[in-house]
mmCIF file of C-alpha atoms in Angstrom:
data_model
loop_
_atom_site.group_PDB
_atom_site.id
_atom_site.type_symbol
_atom_site.label_atom_id
_atom_site.label_comp_id
_atom_site.label_asym_id
_atom_site.label_seq_id
_atom_site.Cartn_x
_atom_site.Cartn_y
_atom_site.Cartn_z
ATOM 1 C CA VAL A 19 89.220 66.135 49.684
ATOM 2 C CA SER A 20 92.517 64.323 49.243
ATOM 3 C CA SER A 21 95.253 64.435 51.828
ATOM 4 C CA HIS A 22 97.392 66.263 49.291
ATOM 5 C CA ASP A 23 94.732 68.990 48.899
ATOM 6 C CA ARG A 24 94.376 69.344 52.693
ATOM 7 C CA LYS A 25 98.144 69.663 53.092
ATOM 8 C CA GLN A 26 98.315 72.268 50.317
ATOM 9 C CA LYS A 27 95.459 74.283 51.864
ATOM 10 C CA GLN A 28 97.143 74.171 55.277
ATOM 11 C CA GLN A 29 100.378 75.449 53.759
ATOM 12 C CA THR A 30 98.486 78.263 52.005
ATOM 13 C CA ASN A 31 96.778 79.317 55.276
ATOM 14 C CA THR A 32 100.107 79.288 57.085
ATOM 15 C CA LYS A 33 101.627 81.544 54.434
ATOM 16 C CA GLU A 34 98.669 83.937 54.646
ATOM 17 C CA GLU A 35 98.999 84.078 58.446
ATOM 18 C CA GLN A 36 102.681 84.860 58.104
ATOM 19 C CA LYS A 37 101.907 87.674 55.666
ATOM 20 C CA ASN A 38 99.319 89.249 58.001
ATOM 21 C CA PRO A 39 101.077 91.345 60.689
ATOM 22 C CA PHE A 40 97.810 91.576 62.652
ATOM 23 C CA ASN A 41 98.148 87.937 63.662
ATOM 24 C CA GLY A 42 101.473 88.579 65.324
ATOM 25 C CA THR A 43 100.044 91.613 67.087
ATOM 26 C CA MET A 44 97.115 89.613 68.447
ATOM 27 C CA ASN A 45 99.416 86.866 69.680
ATOM 28 C CA TYR A 46 101.521 89.484 71.450
ATOM 29 C CA LEU A 47 98.549 91.272 73.034
ATOM 30 C CA THR A 48 97.085 88.036 74.380
ATOM 31 C CA SER A 49 100.323 86.923 76.023
ATOM 32 C CA ALA A 50 100.817 87.445 79.759
ATOM 33 C CA LYS A 51 103.947 89.483 79.153
ATOM 34 C CA SER A 52 102.180 91.803 76.727
ATOM 35 C CA LYS A 53 99.356 92.491 79.173
ATOM 36 C CA GLU A 54 101.847 93.527 81.815
ATOM 37 C CA GLU A 55 103.787 95.719 79.387
ATOM 38 C CA TYR A 56 100.596 97.244 77.958
ATOM 39 C CA GLY A 57 99.459 98.091 81.495
ATOM 40 C CA LYS A 58 102.737 99.892 82.078
ATOM 41 C CA SER A 59 102.412 101.653 78.732
ATOM 42 C CA GLU A 60 98.887 102.805 79.552
ATOM 43 C CA GLU A 61 100.046 104.129 82.917
ATOM 44 C CA ASN A 62 102.895 105.980 81.190
ATOM 45 C CA ILE A 63 100.399 107.623 78.843
ATOM 46 C CA ARG A 64 98.286 108.768 81.771
ATOM 47 C CA GLU A 65 101.287 110.158 83.617
ATOM 48 C CA THR A 66 102.409 111.941 80.451
ATOM 49 C CA THR A 67 98.950 113.497 80.206
ATOM 50 C CA ILE A 68 99.252 114.818 83.760
ATOM 51 C CA LEU A 69 102.735 116.208 83.131
ATOM 52 C CA MET A 70 101.601 117.893 79.919
ATOM 53 C CA GLU A 71 98.694 119.529 81.716
ATOM 54 C CA TYR A 72 100.930 120.724 84.520
ATOM 55 C CA LYS A 73 103.463 122.176 82.090
ATOM 56 C CA LEU A 74 100.766 124.141 80.273
ATOM 57 C CA LEU A 75 99.180 125.238 83.548
ATOM 58 C CA GLN A 76 102.378 127.059 84.432
ATOM 59 C CA LYS A 77 101.362 129.655 81.852
ATOM 60 C CA HIS A 78 97.594 129.255 81.659
ATOM 61 C CA SER A 79 96.454 128.732 85.249
ATOM 62 C CA PRO A 80 93.618 131.067 86.369
ATOM 63 C CA GLY A 81 94.941 134.175 88.118
ATOM 64 C CA GLY A 82 95.350 133.866 91.864
ATOM 65 C CA ILE A 83 95.594 130.066 91.897
ATOM 66 C CA TYR A 84 98.837 128.123 92.225
ATOM 67 C CA VAL A 85 99.170 124.337 92.118
ATOM 68 C CA MET A 86 101.939 121.755 92.143
ATOM 69 C CA PRO A 87 102.006 117.935 92.263
ATOM 70 C CA GLU A 88 103.629 116.179 95.195
ATOM 71 C CA PHE A 89 107.268 115.279 94.658
ATOM 72 C CA GLU A 90 106.605 111.613 95.457
ATOM 73 C CA ASN A 91 103.114 111.208 93.974
ATOM 74 C CA LEU A 92 102.145 112.771 90.657
ATOM 75 C CA ARG A 93 98.447 112.205 91.330
ATOM 76 C CA ASN A 94 98.312 114.253 94.527
ATOM 77 C CA TRP A 95 98.375 117.997 93.944
ATOM 78 C CA HIS A 96 98.581 120.856 96.427
ATOM 79 C CA GLY A 97 97.330 124.351 95.746
ATOM 80 C CA VAL A 98 96.370 127.726 97.123
ATOM 81 C CA ILE A 99 93.923 130.390 96.008
ATOM 82 C CA PHE A 100 94.286 134.098 96.756
ATOM 83 C CA VAL A 101 90.848 135.741 96.496
ATOM 84 C CA ARG A 102 91.166 139.393 95.474
ATOM 85 C CA ASN A 103 87.590 140.678 95.305
ATOM 86 C CA GLY A 104 84.073 140.091 96.596
ATOM 87 C CA ILE A 105 82.863 138.646 99.886
ATOM 88 C CA TYR A 106 85.918 136.396 100.151
ATOM 89 C CA LYS A 107 88.404 139.200 99.410
ATOM 90 C CA ASN A 108 91.864 138.683 101.003
ATOM 91 C CA ALA A 109 91.179 135.006 101.646
ATOM 92 C CA ILE A 110 94.117 132.611 101.360
ATOM 93 C CA TYR A 111 92.764 129.086 101.151
ATOM 94 C CA LYS A 112 94.870 125.962 100.701
ATOM 95 C CA PHE A 113 93.512 122.852 99.016
ATOM 96 C CA THR A 114 94.504 119.451 97.690
ATOM 97 C CA MET A 115 93.469 117.786 94.443
ATOM 98 C CA GLU A 116 93.617 114.023 93.979
ATOM 99 C CA LEU A 117 93.619 112.611 90.461
ATOM 100 C CA PRO A 118 92.028 109.142 90.198
ATOM 101 C CA ILE A 119 94.038 106.215 88.853
ATOM 102 C CA ASP A 120 92.114 106.358 85.559
ATOM 103 C CA TYR A 121 92.571 110.105 84.997
ATOM 104 C CA PRO A 122 91.861 111.717 82.535
ATOM 105 C CA LYS A 123 88.841 109.401 82.330
ATOM 106 C CA GLY A 124 87.872 109.868 85.977
ATOM 107 C CA ARG A 125 86.970 113.089 87.789
ATOM 108 C CA PRO A 126 89.463 114.448 90.362
ATOM 109 C CA THR A 127 88.606 115.228 94.006
ATOM 110 C CA VAL A 128 89.243 118.605 95.632
ATOM 111 C CA ARG A 129 89.460 119.180 99.401
ATOM 112 C CA PHE A 130 90.238 122.422 101.182
ATOM 113 C CA ILE A 131 92.745 122.193 104.014
ATOM 114 C CA SER A 132 91.787 125.630 105.265
ATOM 115 C CA LYS A 133 88.586 125.589 107.276
ATOM 116 C CA LEU A 134 86.112 127.841 105.494
ATOM 117 C CA PHE A 135 82.456 128.678 105.148
ATOM 118 C CA HIS A 136 80.883 128.054 101.721
ATOM 119 C CA PRO A 137 77.720 126.256 100.526
ATOM 120 C CA LEU A 138 79.636 123.971 98.145
ATOM 121 C CA ILE A 139 82.339 122.981 100.634
ATOM 122 C CA GLU A 140 81.882 120.443 103.426
ATOM 123 C CA GLU A 141 82.638 122.276 106.656
ATOM 124 C CA ASN A 142 84.398 119.390 108.413
ATOM 125 C CA ASP A 143 86.543 117.718 105.756
ATOM 126 C CA GLY A 144 86.685 120.515 103.147
ATOM 127 C CA LEU A 145 85.316 118.450 100.239
ATOM 128 C CA LEU A 146 84.306 120.629 97.279
ATOM 129 C CA ASP A 147 81.117 119.641 95.448
ATOM 130 C CA LEU A 148 82.428 119.409 91.892
ATOM 131 C CA GLU A 149 79.133 118.045 90.575
ATOM 132 C CA TYR A 150 77.805 121.586 90.310
ATOM 133 C CA GLY A 151 80.520 122.455 87.856
ATOM 134 C CA PHE A 152 80.836 119.017 86.265
ATOM 135 C CA PRO A 153 77.583 117.027 86.520
ATOM 136 C CA GLU A 154 79.214 114.550 84.159
ATOM 137 C CA TRP A 155 82.985 114.375 83.746
ATOM 138 C CA ARG A 156 83.857 114.476 80.028
ATOM 139 C CA PRO A 157 87.317 113.116 79.187
ATOM 140 C CA GLY A 158 88.870 115.156 76.415
ATOM 141 C CA LYS A 159 86.686 118.160 77.234
ATOM 142 C CA ASP A 160 87.239 118.639 80.966
ATOM 143 C CA PHE A 161 90.744 119.236 82.276
ATOM 144 C CA ILE A 162 92.492 120.322 85.458
ATOM 145 C CA ILE A 163 92.400 123.909 84.205
ATOM 146 C CA ASN A 164 88.591 123.727 84.158
ATOM 147 C CA ILE A 165 88.545 122.559 87.770
ATOM 148 C CA LEU A 166 90.829 125.409 88.809
ATOM 149 C CA SER A 167 88.592 127.881 86.996
ATOM 150 C CA PHE A 168 85.587 126.437 88.816
ATOM 151 C CA ILE A 169 87.359 126.726 92.181
ATOM 152 C CA LYS A 170 87.963 130.390 91.476
ATOM 153 C CA THR A 171 84.414 130.985 90.280
ATOM 154 C CA VAL A 172 82.707 129.630 93.418
ATOM 155 C CA PHE A 173 84.363 132.375 95.488
ATOM 156 C CA TYR A 174 83.503 135.219 93.108
ATOM 157 C CA VAL A 175 80.027 134.464 91.741
ATOM 158 C CA SER A 176 77.230 135.123 94.254
ATOM 159 C CA ASP A 177 74.908 132.520 92.692
ATOM 160 C CA TYR A 178 77.039 129.849 94.362
ATOM 161 C CA TYR A 179 76.437 131.443 97.782
ATOM 162 C CA LYS A 180 72.711 130.775 97.442
ATOM 163 C CA ILE A 181 72.893 127.005 96.960
ATOM 164 C CA ASP A 182 71.208 125.303 99.911
ATOM 165 C CA ASN A 183 71.285 121.648 98.815
ATOM 166 C CA SER A 184 74.996 120.939 98.624
ATOM 167 C CA HIS A 185 77.761 119.982 101.082
ATOM 168 C CA ASN A 186 77.006 122.858 103.463
ATOM 169 C CA SER A 187 73.303 123.556 103.101
ATOM 170 C CA ALA A 188 73.325 125.662 106.282
ATOM 171 C CA ALA A 189 75.689 128.143 104.634
ATOM 172 C CA GLY A 190 73.400 128.552 101.618
ATOM 173 C CA SER A 191 70.343 128.926 103.811
ATOM 174 C CA LEU A 192 72.094 131.555 105.923
ATOM 175 C CA PHE A 193 73.052 133.590 102.868
ATOM 176 C CA ASN A 194 69.444 133.509 101.644
ATOM 177 C CA THR A 195 67.965 134.527 105.002
ATOM 178 C CA ASP A 196 70.673 136.682 106.574
ATOM 179 C CA PRO A 197 73.421 137.803 104.154
ATOM 180 C CA GLU A 198 75.212 139.866 106.806
ATOM 181 C CA ALA A 199 75.518 136.879 109.134
ATOM 182 C CA PHE A 200 76.859 134.888 106.189
ATOM 183 C CA LYS A 201 79.477 137.561 105.487
ATOM 184 C CA LYS A 202 80.566 137.518 109.145
ATOM 185 C CA LYS A 203 81.082 133.750 108.994
ATOM 186 C CA VAL A 204 83.135 134.205 105.838
ATOM 187 C CA ARG A 205 85.262 136.947 107.422
ATOM 188 C CA ASP A 206 85.909 134.710 110.419
ATOM 189 C CA SER A 207 87.102 131.921 108.108
ATOM 190 C CA ILE A 208 89.389 134.350 106.271
ATOM 191 C CA ILE A 209 91.001 135.448 109.542
ATOM 192 C CA LEU A 210 91.414 131.841 110.720
ATOM 193 C CA ALA A 211 92.971 130.749 107.401
ATOM 194 C CA ASP A 212 95.388 133.682 107.541
ATOM 195 C CA ARG A 213 96.503 132.731 111.045
ATOM 196 C CA LYS A 214 97.143 129.153 109.935
ATOM 197 C CA LYS A 215 98.804 129.888 106.592
ATOM 198 C CA TYR A 216 102.196 128.780 107.931
ATOM 199 C CA ASP A 217 100.800 125.414 109.016
ATOM 200 C CA ASN A 218 101.963 123.145 106.204
ATOM 201 C CA LEU A 219 101.267 119.497 105.493
ATOM 202 C CA GLU A 220 104.503 117.544 105.591
ATOM 203 C CA GLU A 221 103.947 116.082 102.113
ATOM 204 C CA SER A 222 102.784 119.386 100.603
ATOM 205 C CA SER A 223 104.637 120.770 97.594
ATOM 206 C CA VAL A 224 103.171 124.250 98.284
ATOM 207 C CA LYS A 225 104.434 125.533 101.618
ATOM 208 C CA PHE A 226 104.312 128.934 103.293
ATOM 209 C CA THR A 227 107.189 130.351 105.330
ATOM 210 C CA GLU A 228 107.567 133.722 107.048
ATOM 211 C CA TYR A 229 109.111 136.469 104.939
ATOM 212 C CA THR A 230 112.896 136.866 105.185
ATOM 213 C CA SER A 231 115.651 138.650 103.263
ATOM 214 C CA VAL A 232 116.066 135.521 101.117
ATOM 215 C CA HIS A 233 112.627 136.143 99.662
ATOM 216 C CA ASP A 234 113.738 139.572 98.422
ATOM 217 C CA LYS A 235 116.338 137.923 96.191
ATOM 218 C CA ILE A 236 113.834 135.360 94.929
ATOM 219 C CA LYS A 237 111.227 138.040 94.291
ATOM 220 C CA LYS A 238 113.727 140.117 92.293
ATOM 221 C CA GLN A 239 114.762 137.129 90.199
ATOM 222 C CA LEU A 240 111.150 136.136 89.489
ATOM 223 C CA PHE A 241 110.316 139.704 88.501
ATOM 224 C CA ASN A 242 113.262 139.866 86.079
ATOM 225 C CA ASP A 243 112.385 136.469 84.597
ATOM 226 C CA THR A 244 108.783 137.581 84.069
ATOM 227 C CA LEU A 245 109.839 140.731 82.227
ATOM 228 C CA HIS A 246 112.215 138.721 80.050
ATOM 229 C CA GLU A 247 109.485 136.212 79.247
ATOM 230 C CA LYS A 248 106.998 138.909 78.280
ATOM 231 C CA LYS A 249 109.496 140.443 75.865
ATOM 232 C CA ASN A 250 110.720 137.236 74.230
ATOM 233 C CA ASP A 251 108.054 134.562 74.558
ATOM 234 C CA VAL A 252 104.675 134.512 72.802
ATOM 235 C CA THR A 253 102.372 132.146 74.691
ATOM 236 C CA LEU A 254 99.185 130.481 73.555
ATOM 237 C CA ALA A 255 95.888 131.921 74.752
ATOM 238 C CA LYS A 256 93.756 129.630 76.917
ATOM 239 C CA ASP A 257 91.272 128.895 74.126
ATOM 240 C CA GLU A 258 94.101 127.968 71.781
ATOM 241 C CA PHE A 259 95.562 125.673 74.438
ATOM 242 C CA ILE A 260 92.233 123.878 74.926
ATOM 243 C CA LYS A 261 91.786 123.558 71.166
ATOM 244 C CA TRP A 262 95.256 122.076 70.745
ATOM 245 C CA PHE A 263 94.952 119.767 73.735
ATOM 246 C CA LYS A 264 91.598 118.351 72.595
ATOM 247 C CA GLY A 265 92.419 118.262 68.910
ATOM 248 C CA VAL A 266 95.884 116.760 69.027
ATOM 249 C CA PHE A 267 97.088 115.303 72.287
ATOM 250 C CA ILE A 268 93.829 113.689 73.478
ATOM 251 C CA GLN A 269 93.264 112.137 70.057
ATOM 252 C CA GLN A 270 96.714 110.627 70.227
ATOM 253 C CA LEU A 271 95.996 109.383 73.730
ATOM 254 C CA ASN A 272 92.727 107.746 72.672
ATOM 255 C CA ALA A 273 94.391 106.182 69.645
ATOM 256 C CA SER A 274 97.156 104.794 71.835
ATOM 257 C CA GLU A 275 94.687 103.251 74.293
ATOM 258 C CA LYS A 276 92.736 101.630 71.485
#
């Protein structure tokens, strides 16, 4: 091959490279600056996912459960559940939920601040055994709303009282051998949690204060806003929300990460 032919081939390759936008993209992605910016972009996507879930939870959260992220840390959530029926009726239990750095890929962690008696909840540090509800965390199929629904379910469905191989095996064994003694332990935990409901973590975004006249004004305003919303706003049902979230937003998220 002559030097002229080699030079002409080199010029042709250069022109082809210039025509192909993928080459420029690859050069950008492999640069140090691009890696740093992509990392920030990926983190922004994850934070947007969390914010989107929280926004939709304001209308679709399971009844009796209220959650809110910390003001300084979007990945740390604080919540409370009001149990209205069953063995745990009248219980007011506070909990925290920590979202891992790779959420929604990674499974969150739930800990109860209130000391309570339940087979799936570690008696000392309040850790909830989420593996019973989510043996395998499935990004794009499992969301915060599913965790909240599971939290509610473990207090209402008696099958969860019988489990004797989880975080508090003694509680499950007691229910199976002496249900009345189990109920007494539960009632004691309900009374204790009620006494401590005004004990708030400093960083908590969900805090309890004693009732005052100010709350009457807030209650009236919330009631009026709720009536107005019911008359003028048509919200998505939970199944429609899940369908949209999986079918649209998560696909966009996956495409962005690729």
